Amino acid sequence: SKATGRIVEPHVYVVSAGFEHQRLTNLFPSWESDKKVAEANRPFVIIKSPHRSDASEELKKLSRDRYSLVELKKKPLPEGVDPKKLETYLGDEDFKNVFKMSRTDFSSLPPWKQTSLKKDAGLF
């Protein structure tokens, strides 16, 4: 703030389509709400007042790059996880325990062998 000379970080939120706050929509005179969009997004909205979540929390979820084998076998997969590359989300120790080799050795295998090992581990 100007009065204290401190930098004040703005609050940033993730807002789901169809659940925009009126203060946001008022900034755009031609904004048109679509009830179909809101209904389509309803299953994915975590109900918070007023239908928003802190962007830093969402970013933490999406930026996570390591999961346990148990987490990667659960359905649905954690948000942001590529189902075609589940092995890449394992920590180094878990990777060695699951595949009995290093990531380097695994990546040097032919694709069919990698796929076979991923199927055996339940990561396919």
Short mmCIF file of C-alpha atoms in Angstrom, two decimals:
data_model
loop_
_atom_site.label_atom_id
_atom_site.label_comp_id
_atom_site.label_asym_id
_atom_site.label_seq_id
_atom_site.Cartn_x
_atom_site.Cartn_y
_atom_site.Cartn_z
CA SER A 1 0.00 0.00 0.00
CA LYS A 2 1.16 3.57 -0.61
CA ALA A 3 0.63 4.56 3.01
CA THR A 4 2.93 1.90 4.50
CA GLY A 5 5.32 1.46 1.58
CA ARG A 6 4.75 -2.32 1.62
CA ILE A 7 3.93 -4.32 -1.44
CA VAL A 8 0.51 -5.88 -1.09
CA GLU A 9 -0.01 -9.08 -3.04
CA PRO A 10 -3.38 -9.15 -4.80
CA HIS A 11 -5.79 -11.99 -4.13
CA VAL A 12 -6.15 -14.15 -7.22
CA TYR A 13 -8.99 -16.62 -7.57
CA VAL A 14 -10.01 -19.36 -9.96
CA VAL A 15 -13.60 -18.80 -11.00
CA SER A 16 -15.54 -21.51 -12.79
CA ALA A 17 -17.39 -20.62 -15.99
CA GLY A 18 -21.02 -20.02 -15.21
CA PHE A 19 -20.24 -19.10 -11.58
CA GLU A 20 -18.73 -15.65 -12.12
CA HIS A 21 -19.35 -13.06 -9.42
CA GLN A 22 -21.44 -10.07 -10.40
CA ARG A 23 -18.55 -7.71 -9.61
CA LEU A 24 -16.61 -9.43 -12.39
CA THR A 25 -19.40 -9.56 -14.92
CA ASN A 26 -20.23 -5.89 -14.29
CA LEU A 27 -16.83 -4.98 -15.73
CA PHE A 28 -17.98 -6.22 -19.13
CA PRO A 29 -21.16 -4.49 -20.33
CA SER A 30 -21.88 -7.10 -22.98
CA TRP A 31 -21.41 -10.11 -20.64
CA GLU A 32 -23.99 -12.81 -21.25
CA SER A 33 -24.53 -15.60 -18.75
CA ASP A 34 -25.25 -19.06 -20.08
CA LYS A 35 -27.09 -21.46 -17.78
CA LYS A 36 -25.97 -24.43 -19.92
CA VAL A 37 -22.33 -23.58 -19.15
CA ALA A 38 -23.06 -23.37 -15.44
CA GLU A 39 -24.82 -26.75 -15.48
CA ALA A 40 -22.00 -28.36 -17.46
CA ASN A 41 -19.43 -27.08 -14.92
CA ARG A 42 -21.45 -27.80 -11.77
CA PRO A 43 -19.89 -31.27 -11.18
CA PHE A 44 -16.41 -29.75 -11.25
CA VAL A 45 -17.08 -26.78 -8.99
CA ILE A 46 -16.00 -27.08 -5.40
CA ILE A 47 -18.68 -25.15 -3.60
CA LYS A 48 -17.05 -22.26 -1.82
CA SER A 49 -18.48 -18.87 -1.26
CA PRO A 50 -18.87 -17.38 -3.83
CA HIS A 51 -17.97 -20.37 -6.07
CA ARG A 52 -14.28 -19.59 -6.28
CA SER A 53 -11.07 -21.02 -4.94
CA ASP A 54 -7.73 -19.47 -4.16
CA ALA A 55 -5.53 -19.63 -7.27
CA SER A 56 -2.44 -20.54 -5.23
CA GLU A 57 -4.16 -23.68 -3.93
CA GLU A 58 -5.24 -24.68 -7.44
CA LEU A 59 -1.74 -24.02 -8.75
CA LYS A 60 -0.25 -26.27 -6.04
CA LYS A 61 -2.54 -29.10 -7.15
CA LEU A 62 -1.72 -28.66 -10.81
CA SER A 63 2.02 -28.18 -10.22
CA ARG A 64 2.48 -31.32 -8.19
CA ASP A 65 4.80 -33.69 -10.03
CA ARG A 66 5.20 -36.67 -7.66
CA TYR A 67 2.57 -39.14 -6.51
CA SER A 68 2.64 -42.48 -4.75
CA LEU A 69 1.84 -45.69 -6.60
CA VAL A 70 -1.44 -45.90 -4.67
CA GLU A 71 -2.47 -42.39 -5.78
CA LEU A 72 -1.65 -43.19 -9.41
CA LYS A 73 -3.74 -46.36 -9.35
CA LYS A 74 -6.84 -44.57 -8.03
CA LYS A 75 -9.58 -43.47 -10.39
CA PRO A 76 -10.16 -40.71 -11.15
CA LEU A 77 -6.52 -39.72 -11.41
CA PRO A 78 -5.32 -36.62 -9.60
CA GLU A 79 -6.08 -33.44 -11.51
CA GLY A 80 -3.44 -32.57 -14.10
CA VAL A 81 -1.93 -36.08 -14.31
CA ASP A 82 -1.32 -37.40 -17.83
CA PRO A 83 -2.70 -40.97 -17.89
CA LYS A 84 -0.28 -41.93 -20.69
CA LYS A 85 2.79 -41.11 -18.55
CA LEU A 86 1.88 -42.31 -15.06
CA GLU A 87 5.37 -43.70 -14.41
CA THR A 88 6.85 -40.20 -14.70
CA TYR A 89 4.95 -39.10 -11.56
CA LEU A 90 6.55 -41.72 -9.31
CA GLY A 91 9.29 -40.60 -6.96
CA ASP A 92 12.75 -42.07 -7.65
CA GLU A 93 12.53 -44.63 -4.85
CA ASP A 94 9.01 -45.72 -5.81
CA PHE A 95 10.10 -45.95 -9.45
CA LYS A 96 12.97 -48.31 -8.55
CA ASN A 97 10.71 -50.40 -6.29
CA VAL A 98 8.02 -50.74 -8.97
CA PHE A 99 10.18 -51.32 -12.05
CA LYS A 100 13.33 -52.76 -10.41
CA MET A 101 15.50 -50.38 -12.46
CA SER A 102 16.41 -46.72 -12.80
CA ARG A 103 14.50 -44.25 -14.95
CA THR A 104 17.44 -44.19 -17.38
CA ASP A 105 17.38 -47.97 -17.80
CA PHE A 106 13.60 -47.91 -18.18
CA SER A 107 13.72 -45.21 -20.86
CA SER A 108 16.28 -47.21 -22.84
CA LEU A 109 13.85 -50.16 -23.14
CA PRO A 110 11.82 -50.59 -26.32
CA PRO A 111 8.34 -49.05 -26.09
CA TRP A 112 6.59 -52.44 -26.07
CA LYS A 113 8.65 -53.51 -23.04
CA GLN A 114 7.91 -50.25 -21.19
CA THR A 115 4.19 -50.75 -21.87
CA SER A 116 4.37 -54.33 -20.61
CA LEU A 117 6.08 -53.26 -17.39
CA LYS A 118 3.59 -50.44 -16.88
CA LYS A 119 0.71 -52.90 -17.31
CA ASP A 120 2.28 -55.28 -14.78
CA ALA A 121 2.57 -52.38 -12.29
CA GLY A 122 -1.04 -51.24 -12.87
CA LEU A 123 0.12 -47.98 -14.46
CA PHE A 124 -1.44 -48.39 -17.88
#
